[in-house]
PDB file of C-alpha atoms in Angstrom:
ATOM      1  CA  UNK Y   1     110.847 105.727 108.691  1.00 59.00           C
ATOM      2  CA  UNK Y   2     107.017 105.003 109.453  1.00 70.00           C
ATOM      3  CA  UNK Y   3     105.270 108.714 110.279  1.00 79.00           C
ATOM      4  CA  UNK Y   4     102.037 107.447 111.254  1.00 89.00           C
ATOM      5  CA  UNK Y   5      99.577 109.969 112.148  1.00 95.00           C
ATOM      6  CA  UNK Y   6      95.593 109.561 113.426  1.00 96.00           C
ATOM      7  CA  UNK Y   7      93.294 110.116 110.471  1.00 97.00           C
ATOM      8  CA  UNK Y   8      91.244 113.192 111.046  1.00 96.00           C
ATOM      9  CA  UNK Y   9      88.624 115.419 109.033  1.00 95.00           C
ATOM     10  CA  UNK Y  10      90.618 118.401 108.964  1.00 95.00           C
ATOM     11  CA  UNK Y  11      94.043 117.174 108.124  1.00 95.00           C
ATOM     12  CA  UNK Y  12      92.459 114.614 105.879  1.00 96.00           C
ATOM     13  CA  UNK Y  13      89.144 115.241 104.515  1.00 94.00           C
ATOM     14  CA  UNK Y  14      90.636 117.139 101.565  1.00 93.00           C
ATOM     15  CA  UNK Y  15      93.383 114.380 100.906  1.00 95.00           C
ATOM     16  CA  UNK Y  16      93.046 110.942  99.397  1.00 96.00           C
ATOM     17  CA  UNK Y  17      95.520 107.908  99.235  1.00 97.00           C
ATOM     18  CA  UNK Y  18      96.965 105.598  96.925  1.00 94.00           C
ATOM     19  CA  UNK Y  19      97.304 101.643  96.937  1.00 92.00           C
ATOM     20  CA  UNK Y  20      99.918 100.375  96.865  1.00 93.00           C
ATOM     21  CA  UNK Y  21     101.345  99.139  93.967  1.00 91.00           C
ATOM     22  CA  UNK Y  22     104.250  96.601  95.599  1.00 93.00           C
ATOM     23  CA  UNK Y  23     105.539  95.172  98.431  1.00 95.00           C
ATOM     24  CA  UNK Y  24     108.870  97.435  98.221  1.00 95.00           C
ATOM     25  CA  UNK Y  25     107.938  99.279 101.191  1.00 95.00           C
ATOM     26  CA  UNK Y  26     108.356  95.436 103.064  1.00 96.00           C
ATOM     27  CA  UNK Y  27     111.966  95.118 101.932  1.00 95.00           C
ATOM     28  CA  UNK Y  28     113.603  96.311 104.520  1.00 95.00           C
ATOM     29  CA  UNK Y  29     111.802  94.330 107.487  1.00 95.00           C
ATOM     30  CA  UNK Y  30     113.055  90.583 108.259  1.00 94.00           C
ATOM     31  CA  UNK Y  31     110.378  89.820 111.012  1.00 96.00           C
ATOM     32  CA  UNK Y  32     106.809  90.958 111.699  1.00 97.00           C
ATOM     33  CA  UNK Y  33     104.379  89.627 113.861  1.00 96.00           C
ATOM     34  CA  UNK Y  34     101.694  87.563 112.648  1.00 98.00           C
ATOM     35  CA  UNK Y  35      98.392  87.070 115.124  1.00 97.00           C
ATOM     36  CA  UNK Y  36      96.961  83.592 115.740  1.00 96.00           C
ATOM     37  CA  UNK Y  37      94.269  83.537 112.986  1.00 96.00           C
ATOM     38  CA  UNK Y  38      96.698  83.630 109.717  1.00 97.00           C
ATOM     39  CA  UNK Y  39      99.122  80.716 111.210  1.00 97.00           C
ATOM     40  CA  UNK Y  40      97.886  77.547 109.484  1.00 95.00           C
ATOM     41  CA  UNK Y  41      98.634  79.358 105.945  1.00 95.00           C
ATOM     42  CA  UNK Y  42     101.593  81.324 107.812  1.00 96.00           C
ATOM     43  CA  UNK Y  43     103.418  78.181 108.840  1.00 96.00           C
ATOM     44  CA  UNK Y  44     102.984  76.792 104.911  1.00 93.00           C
ATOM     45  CA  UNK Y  45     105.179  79.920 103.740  1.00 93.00           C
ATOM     46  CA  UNK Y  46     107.994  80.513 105.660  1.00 94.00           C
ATOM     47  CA  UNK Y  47     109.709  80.232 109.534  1.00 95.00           C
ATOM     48  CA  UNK Y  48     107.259  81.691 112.669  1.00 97.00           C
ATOM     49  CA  UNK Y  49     109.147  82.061 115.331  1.00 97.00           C
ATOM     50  CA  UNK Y  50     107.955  83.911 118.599  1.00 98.00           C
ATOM     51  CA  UNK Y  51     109.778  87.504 119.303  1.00 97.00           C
ATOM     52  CA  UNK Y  52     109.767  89.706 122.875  1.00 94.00           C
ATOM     53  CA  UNK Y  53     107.133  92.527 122.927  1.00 88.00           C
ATOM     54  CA  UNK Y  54     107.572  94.021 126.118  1.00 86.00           C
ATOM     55  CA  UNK Y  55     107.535  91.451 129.219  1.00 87.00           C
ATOM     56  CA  UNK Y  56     105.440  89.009 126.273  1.00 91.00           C
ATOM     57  CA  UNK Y  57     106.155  87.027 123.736  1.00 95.00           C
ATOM     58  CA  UNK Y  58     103.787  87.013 119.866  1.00 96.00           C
ATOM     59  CA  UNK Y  59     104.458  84.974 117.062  1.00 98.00           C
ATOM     60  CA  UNK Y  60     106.218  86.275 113.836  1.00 98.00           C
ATOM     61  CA  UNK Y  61     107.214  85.677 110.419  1.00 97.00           C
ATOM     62  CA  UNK Y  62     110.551  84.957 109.955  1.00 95.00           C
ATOM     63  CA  UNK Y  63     111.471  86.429 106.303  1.00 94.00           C
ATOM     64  CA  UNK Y  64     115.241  87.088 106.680  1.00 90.00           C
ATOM     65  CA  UNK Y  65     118.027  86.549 108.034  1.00 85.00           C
ATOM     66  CA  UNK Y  66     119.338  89.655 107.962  1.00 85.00           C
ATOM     67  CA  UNK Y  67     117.715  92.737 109.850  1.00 83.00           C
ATOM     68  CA  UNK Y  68     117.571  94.618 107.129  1.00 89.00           C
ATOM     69  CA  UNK Y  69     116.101  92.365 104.121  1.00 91.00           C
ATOM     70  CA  UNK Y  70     113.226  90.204 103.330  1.00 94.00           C
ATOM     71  CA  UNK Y  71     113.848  87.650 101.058  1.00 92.00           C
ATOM     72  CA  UNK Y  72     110.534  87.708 100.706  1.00 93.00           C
ATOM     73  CA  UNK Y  73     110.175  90.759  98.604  1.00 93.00           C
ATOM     74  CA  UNK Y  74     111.752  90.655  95.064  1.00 91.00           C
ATOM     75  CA  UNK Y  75     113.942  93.315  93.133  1.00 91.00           C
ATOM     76  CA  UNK Y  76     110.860  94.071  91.489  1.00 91.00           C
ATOM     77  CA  UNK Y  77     108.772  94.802  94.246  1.00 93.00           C
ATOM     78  CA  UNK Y  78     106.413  91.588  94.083  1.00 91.00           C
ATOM     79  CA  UNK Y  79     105.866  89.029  96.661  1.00 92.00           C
ATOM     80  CA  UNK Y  80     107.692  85.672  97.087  1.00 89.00           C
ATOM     81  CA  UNK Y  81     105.689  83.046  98.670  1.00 87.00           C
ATOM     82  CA  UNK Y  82     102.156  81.826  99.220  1.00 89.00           C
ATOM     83  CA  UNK Y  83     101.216  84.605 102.008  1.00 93.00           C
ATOM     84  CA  UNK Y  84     101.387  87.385 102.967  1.00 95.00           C
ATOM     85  CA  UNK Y  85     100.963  88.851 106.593  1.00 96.00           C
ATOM     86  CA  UNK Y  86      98.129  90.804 107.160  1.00 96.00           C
ATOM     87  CA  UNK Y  87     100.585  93.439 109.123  1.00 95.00           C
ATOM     88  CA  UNK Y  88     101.307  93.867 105.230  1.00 96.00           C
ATOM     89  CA  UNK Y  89      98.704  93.799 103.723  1.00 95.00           C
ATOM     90  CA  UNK Y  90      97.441  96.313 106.608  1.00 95.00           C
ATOM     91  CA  UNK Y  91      99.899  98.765 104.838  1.00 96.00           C
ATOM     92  CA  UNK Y  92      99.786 102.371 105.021  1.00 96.00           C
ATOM     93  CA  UNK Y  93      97.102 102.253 107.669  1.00 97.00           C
ATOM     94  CA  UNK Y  94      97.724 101.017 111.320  1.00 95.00           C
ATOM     95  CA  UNK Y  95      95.712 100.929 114.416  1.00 95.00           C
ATOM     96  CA  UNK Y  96      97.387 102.752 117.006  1.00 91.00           C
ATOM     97  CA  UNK Y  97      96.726 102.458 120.924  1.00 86.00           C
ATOM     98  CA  UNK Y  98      95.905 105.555 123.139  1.00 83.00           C
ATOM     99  CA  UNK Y  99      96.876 106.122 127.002  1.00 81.00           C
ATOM    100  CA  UNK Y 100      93.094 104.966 127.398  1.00 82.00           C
ATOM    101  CA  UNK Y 101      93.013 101.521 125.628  1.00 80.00           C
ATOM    102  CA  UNK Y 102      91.501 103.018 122.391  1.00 86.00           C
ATOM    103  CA  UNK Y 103      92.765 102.567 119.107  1.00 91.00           C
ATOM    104  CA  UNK Y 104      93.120 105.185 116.175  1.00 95.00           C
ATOM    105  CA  UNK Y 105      93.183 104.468 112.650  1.00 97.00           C
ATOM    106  CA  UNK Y 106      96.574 106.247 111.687  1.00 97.00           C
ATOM    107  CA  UNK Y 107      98.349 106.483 108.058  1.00 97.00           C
ATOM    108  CA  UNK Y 108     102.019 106.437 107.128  1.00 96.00           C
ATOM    109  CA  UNK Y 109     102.222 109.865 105.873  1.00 95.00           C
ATOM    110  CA  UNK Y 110     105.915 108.848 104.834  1.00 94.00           C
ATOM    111  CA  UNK Y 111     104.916 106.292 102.466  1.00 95.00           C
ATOM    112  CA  UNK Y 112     104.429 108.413  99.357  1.00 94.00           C
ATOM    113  CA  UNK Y 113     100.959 107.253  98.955  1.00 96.00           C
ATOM    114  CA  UNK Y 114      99.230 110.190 100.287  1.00 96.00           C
ATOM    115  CA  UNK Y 115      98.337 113.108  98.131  1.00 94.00           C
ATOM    116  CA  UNK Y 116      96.430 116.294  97.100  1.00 91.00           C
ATOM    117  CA  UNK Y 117      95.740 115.424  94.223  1.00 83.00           C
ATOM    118  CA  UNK Y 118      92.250 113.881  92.939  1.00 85.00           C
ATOM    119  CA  UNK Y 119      93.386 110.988  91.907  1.00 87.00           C
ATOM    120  CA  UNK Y 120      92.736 107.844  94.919  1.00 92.00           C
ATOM    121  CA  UNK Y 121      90.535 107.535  97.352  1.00 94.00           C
ATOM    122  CA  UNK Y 122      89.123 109.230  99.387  1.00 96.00           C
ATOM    123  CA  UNK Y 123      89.285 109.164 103.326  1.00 97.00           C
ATOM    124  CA  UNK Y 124      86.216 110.713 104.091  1.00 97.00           C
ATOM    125  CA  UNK Y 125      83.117 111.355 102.181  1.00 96.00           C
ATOM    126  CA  UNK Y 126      81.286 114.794 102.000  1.00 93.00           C
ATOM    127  CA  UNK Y 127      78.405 114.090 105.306  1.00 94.00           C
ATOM    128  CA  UNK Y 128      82.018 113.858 106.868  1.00 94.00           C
ATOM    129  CA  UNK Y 129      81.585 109.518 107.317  1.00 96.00           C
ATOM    130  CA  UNK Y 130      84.611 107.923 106.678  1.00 96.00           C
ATOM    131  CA  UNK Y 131      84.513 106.323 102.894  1.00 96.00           C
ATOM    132  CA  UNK Y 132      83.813 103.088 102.264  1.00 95.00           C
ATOM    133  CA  UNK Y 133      87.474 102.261 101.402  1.00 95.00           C
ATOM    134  CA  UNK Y 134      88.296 103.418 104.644  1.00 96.00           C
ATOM    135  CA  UNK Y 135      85.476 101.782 106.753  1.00 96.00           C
ATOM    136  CA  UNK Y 136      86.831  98.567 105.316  1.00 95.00           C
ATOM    137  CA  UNK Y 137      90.787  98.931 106.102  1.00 96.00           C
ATOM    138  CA  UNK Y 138      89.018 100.308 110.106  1.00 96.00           C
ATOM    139  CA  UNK Y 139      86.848  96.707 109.521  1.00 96.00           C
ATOM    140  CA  UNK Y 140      90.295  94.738 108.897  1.00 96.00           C
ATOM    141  CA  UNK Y 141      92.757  96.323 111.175  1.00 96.00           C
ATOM    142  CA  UNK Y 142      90.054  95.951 114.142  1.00 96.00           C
ATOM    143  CA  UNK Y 143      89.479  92.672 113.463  1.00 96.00           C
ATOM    144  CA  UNK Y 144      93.566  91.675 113.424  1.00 96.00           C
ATOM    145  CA  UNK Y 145      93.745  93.929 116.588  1.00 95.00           C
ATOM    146  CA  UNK Y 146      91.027  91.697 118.108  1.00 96.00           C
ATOM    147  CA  UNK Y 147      92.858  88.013 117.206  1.00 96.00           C
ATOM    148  CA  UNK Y 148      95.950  90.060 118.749  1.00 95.00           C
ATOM    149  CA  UNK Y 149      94.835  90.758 122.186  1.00 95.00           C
ATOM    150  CA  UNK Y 150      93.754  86.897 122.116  1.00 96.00           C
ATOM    151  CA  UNK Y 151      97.104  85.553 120.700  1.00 97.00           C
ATOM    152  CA  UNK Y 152      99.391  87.567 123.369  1.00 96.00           C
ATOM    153  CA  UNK Y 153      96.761  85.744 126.183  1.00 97.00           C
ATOM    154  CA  UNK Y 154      97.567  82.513 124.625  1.00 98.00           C
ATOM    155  CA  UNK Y 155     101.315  82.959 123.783  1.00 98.00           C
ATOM    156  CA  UNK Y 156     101.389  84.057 127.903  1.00 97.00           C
ATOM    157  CA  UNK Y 157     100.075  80.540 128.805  1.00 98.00           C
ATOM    158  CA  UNK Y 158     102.768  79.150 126.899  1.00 98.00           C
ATOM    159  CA  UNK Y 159     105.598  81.343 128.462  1.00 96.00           C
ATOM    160  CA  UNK Y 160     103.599  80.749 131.735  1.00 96.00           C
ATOM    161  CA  UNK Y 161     104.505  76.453 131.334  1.00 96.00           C
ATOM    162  CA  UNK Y 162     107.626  77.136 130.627  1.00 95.00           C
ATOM    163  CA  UNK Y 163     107.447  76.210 126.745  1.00 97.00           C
ATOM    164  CA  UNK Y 164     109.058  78.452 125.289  1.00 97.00           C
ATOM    165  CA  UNK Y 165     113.044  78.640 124.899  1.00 96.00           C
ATOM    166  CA  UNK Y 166     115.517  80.891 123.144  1.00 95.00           C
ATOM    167  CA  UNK Y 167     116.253  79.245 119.076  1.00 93.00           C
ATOM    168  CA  UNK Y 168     119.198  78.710 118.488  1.00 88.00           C
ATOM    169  CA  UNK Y 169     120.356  79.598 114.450  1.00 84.00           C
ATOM    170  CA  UNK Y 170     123.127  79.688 113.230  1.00 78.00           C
ATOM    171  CA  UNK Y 171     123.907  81.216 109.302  1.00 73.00           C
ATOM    172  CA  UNK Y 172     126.978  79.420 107.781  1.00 66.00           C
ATOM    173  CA  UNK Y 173     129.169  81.333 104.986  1.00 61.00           C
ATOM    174  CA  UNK Y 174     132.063  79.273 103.737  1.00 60.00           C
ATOM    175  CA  UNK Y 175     133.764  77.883 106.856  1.00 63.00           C
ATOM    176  CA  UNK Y 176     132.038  80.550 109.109  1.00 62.00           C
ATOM    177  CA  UNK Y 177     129.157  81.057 110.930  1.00 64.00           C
ATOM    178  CA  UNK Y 178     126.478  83.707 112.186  1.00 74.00           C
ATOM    179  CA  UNK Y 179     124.419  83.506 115.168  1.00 81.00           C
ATOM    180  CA  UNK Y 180     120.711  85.073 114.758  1.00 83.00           C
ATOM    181  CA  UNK Y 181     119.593  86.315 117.896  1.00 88.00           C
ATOM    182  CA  UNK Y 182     116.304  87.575 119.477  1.00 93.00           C
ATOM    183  CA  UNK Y 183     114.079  84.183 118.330  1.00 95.00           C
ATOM    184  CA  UNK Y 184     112.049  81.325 120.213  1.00 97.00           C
ATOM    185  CA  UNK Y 185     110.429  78.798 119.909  1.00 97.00           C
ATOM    186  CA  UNK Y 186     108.209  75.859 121.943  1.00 97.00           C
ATOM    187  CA  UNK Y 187     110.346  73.736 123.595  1.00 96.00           C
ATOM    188  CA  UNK Y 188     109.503  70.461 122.066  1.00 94.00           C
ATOM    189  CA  UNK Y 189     110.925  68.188 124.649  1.00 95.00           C
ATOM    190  CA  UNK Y 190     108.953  70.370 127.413  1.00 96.00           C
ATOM    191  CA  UNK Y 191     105.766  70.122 125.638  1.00 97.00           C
ATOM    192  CA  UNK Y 192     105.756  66.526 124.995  1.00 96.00           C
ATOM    193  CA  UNK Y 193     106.258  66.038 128.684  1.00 96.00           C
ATOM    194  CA  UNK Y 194     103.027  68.347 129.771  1.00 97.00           C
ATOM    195  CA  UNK Y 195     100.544  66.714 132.523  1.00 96.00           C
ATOM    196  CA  UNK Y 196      97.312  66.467 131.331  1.00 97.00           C
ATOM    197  CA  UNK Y 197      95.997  69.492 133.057  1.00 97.00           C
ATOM    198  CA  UNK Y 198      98.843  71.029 131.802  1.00 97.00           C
ATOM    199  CA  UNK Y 199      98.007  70.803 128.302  1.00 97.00           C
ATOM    200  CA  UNK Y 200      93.967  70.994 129.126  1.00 97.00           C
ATOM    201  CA  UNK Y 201      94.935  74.946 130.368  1.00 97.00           C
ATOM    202  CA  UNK Y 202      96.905  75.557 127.116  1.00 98.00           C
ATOM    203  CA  UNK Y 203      93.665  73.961 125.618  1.00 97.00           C
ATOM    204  CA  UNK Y 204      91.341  76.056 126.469  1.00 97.00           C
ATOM    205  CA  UNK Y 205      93.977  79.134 126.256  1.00 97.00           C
ATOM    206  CA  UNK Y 206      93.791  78.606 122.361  1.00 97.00           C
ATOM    207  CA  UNK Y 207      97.644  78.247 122.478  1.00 98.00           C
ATOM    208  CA  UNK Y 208      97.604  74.542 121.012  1.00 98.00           C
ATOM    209  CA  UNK Y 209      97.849  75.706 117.356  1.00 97.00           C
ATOM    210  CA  UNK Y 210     100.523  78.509 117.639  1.00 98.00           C
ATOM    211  CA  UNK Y 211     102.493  75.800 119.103  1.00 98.00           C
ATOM    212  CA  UNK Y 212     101.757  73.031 116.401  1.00 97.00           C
ATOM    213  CA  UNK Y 213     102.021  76.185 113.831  1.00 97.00           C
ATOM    214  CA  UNK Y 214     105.170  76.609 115.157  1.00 97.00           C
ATOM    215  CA  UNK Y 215     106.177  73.128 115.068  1.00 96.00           C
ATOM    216  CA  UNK Y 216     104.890  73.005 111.481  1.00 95.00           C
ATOM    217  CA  UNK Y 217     106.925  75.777 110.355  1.00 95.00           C
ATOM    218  CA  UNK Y 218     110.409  75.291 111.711  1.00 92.00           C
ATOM    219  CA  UNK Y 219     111.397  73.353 108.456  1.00 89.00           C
ATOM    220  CA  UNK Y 220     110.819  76.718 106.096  1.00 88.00           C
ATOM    221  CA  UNK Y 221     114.073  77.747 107.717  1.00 86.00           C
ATOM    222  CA  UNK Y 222     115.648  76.178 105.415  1.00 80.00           C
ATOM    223  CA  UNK Y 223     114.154  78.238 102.865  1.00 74.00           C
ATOM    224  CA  UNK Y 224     115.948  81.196 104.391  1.00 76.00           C
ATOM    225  CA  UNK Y 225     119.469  79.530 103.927  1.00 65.00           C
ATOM    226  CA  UNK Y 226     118.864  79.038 100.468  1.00 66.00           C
ATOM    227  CA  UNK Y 227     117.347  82.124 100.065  1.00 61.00           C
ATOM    228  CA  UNK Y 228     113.392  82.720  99.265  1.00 53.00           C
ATOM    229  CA  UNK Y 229     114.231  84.904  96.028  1.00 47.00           C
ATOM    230  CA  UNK Y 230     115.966  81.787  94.781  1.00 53.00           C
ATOM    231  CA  UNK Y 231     112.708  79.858  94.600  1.00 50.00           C
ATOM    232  CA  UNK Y 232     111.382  81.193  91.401  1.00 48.00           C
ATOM    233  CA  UNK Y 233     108.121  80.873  93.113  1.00 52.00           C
ATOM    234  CA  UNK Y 234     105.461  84.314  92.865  1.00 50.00           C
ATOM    235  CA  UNK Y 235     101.717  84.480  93.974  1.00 50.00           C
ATOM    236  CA  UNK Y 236      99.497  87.263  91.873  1.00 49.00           C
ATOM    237  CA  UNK Y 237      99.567  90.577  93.561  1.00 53.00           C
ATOM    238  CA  UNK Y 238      97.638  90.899  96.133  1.00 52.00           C
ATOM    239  CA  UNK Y 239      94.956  93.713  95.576  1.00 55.00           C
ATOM    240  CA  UNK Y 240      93.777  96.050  98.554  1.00 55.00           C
ATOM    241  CA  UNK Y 241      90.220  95.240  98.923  1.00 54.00           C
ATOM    242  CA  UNK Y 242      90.510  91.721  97.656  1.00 55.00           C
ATOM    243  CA  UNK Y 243      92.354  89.734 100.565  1.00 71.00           C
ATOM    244  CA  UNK Y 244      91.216  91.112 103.067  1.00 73.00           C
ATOM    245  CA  UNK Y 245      90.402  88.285 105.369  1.00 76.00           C
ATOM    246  CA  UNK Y 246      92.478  86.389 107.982  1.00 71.00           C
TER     247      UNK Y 246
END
């Protein structure tokens, strides 16, 4: 499990971290939420579908279709599929919220990637700044944060019209089947029948491309049933430092 604590001078400045060297720490998670910004090359690599968080509803990749395993991530730790989510790529730092709105930049002390040793970088430099490496991860993370609080607005507007619906999957073994539960989608039927002010407020909520994203990505499903790892298909590793960009 995830034990992410706030990054501080005097549990930290003595401590560095390590990149990470594969997506293994990924393999375990079937859906994570994606923000609006990184769903044109989202919908191009796999399912989004939109999940409850809270009374709202966000978008999310849609890597598994079991709980429990990304087909996504390969035996050997790399990455199947032309991108990645910058939740991942965000990985071992997170921004998290306080009672007051703020946000802290926290690191998965669990992740095996923090150490003692000199070896890594650093977190803070000796003024007591944060280091570079860490100023850029803050730059990242704030900037995701930011496309968040603008996605959940538009994804609202959608719930709001009445566009989005439960999705209905179902996994067929042999001569049974498995129902996947907890994913939506836009209701294409309702959507196609908005007034024009209707779709003019979803306009100018920003929530016209999640919904054609979503639209765009519904045949990747597919790729679930035959399973991703089955593709044969790898991108280079991506390198902290050199993707990140949404």
């Amino acid at each position: 499990m995830p034990t992410m604590t706030p990054i501080t001078q005097s549990r930290h400045a003595a401590k560095r971290w390590r990149r990470p060297r594969s997506y293994a720490f990924a393999a375990g998670t079937a859906v994570i939420p994606l923000v609006g910004a990184e769903l044109v090359k989202a919908a191009l690599a796999f399912p989004i579908a939109f999940i409850e968080h809270g009374d709202a509803f966000v978008p999310a990749a849609v890597l598994g279709m079991e709980s429990n395993r990304n087909l996504f991530v390969a035996a050997d730790g790399r990455w199947l599929g032309a991108y990645v989510p910058a939740a991942v790529r965000g990985f071992p730092f997170m921004l998290a919220a306080t009672e007051k709105g703020q946000h802290l930049l926290c690191f998965d002390e669990a992740s095996g990637l923090l150490t003692d040793a000199q070896e890594g970088e650093r977190f803070f430099e000796d003024d007591g700044t944060p280091s570079p490496a860490v100023r850029q991860v803050l730059d990242f993370l704030t900037k995701v944060e930011q496309n968040r609080t603008l996605t959940v607005a538009a994804c609202a507007a959608l719930q709001a019209r009445n566009q989005i619906e439960p999705w209905p999957i179902t996994v067929r073994t042999g001569q049974s089947g498995r129902k996947i539960e907890g994913l939506f989608r836009v209701n294409e039927a309702a959507f196609n029948a908005l007034q024009d002010d209707a779709f003019l407020a979803l306009r100018n909520a920003g929530a016209l491309p999640i919904a054609f994203a979503q639209f765009v990505a519904m045949p990747q499903l597919r790729l679930l049933g035959e399973g991703a790892g089955a593709r044969g298909q790898s991108v280079p590793q991506v390198q902290w430092g050199q993707d990140f960009d949404l």
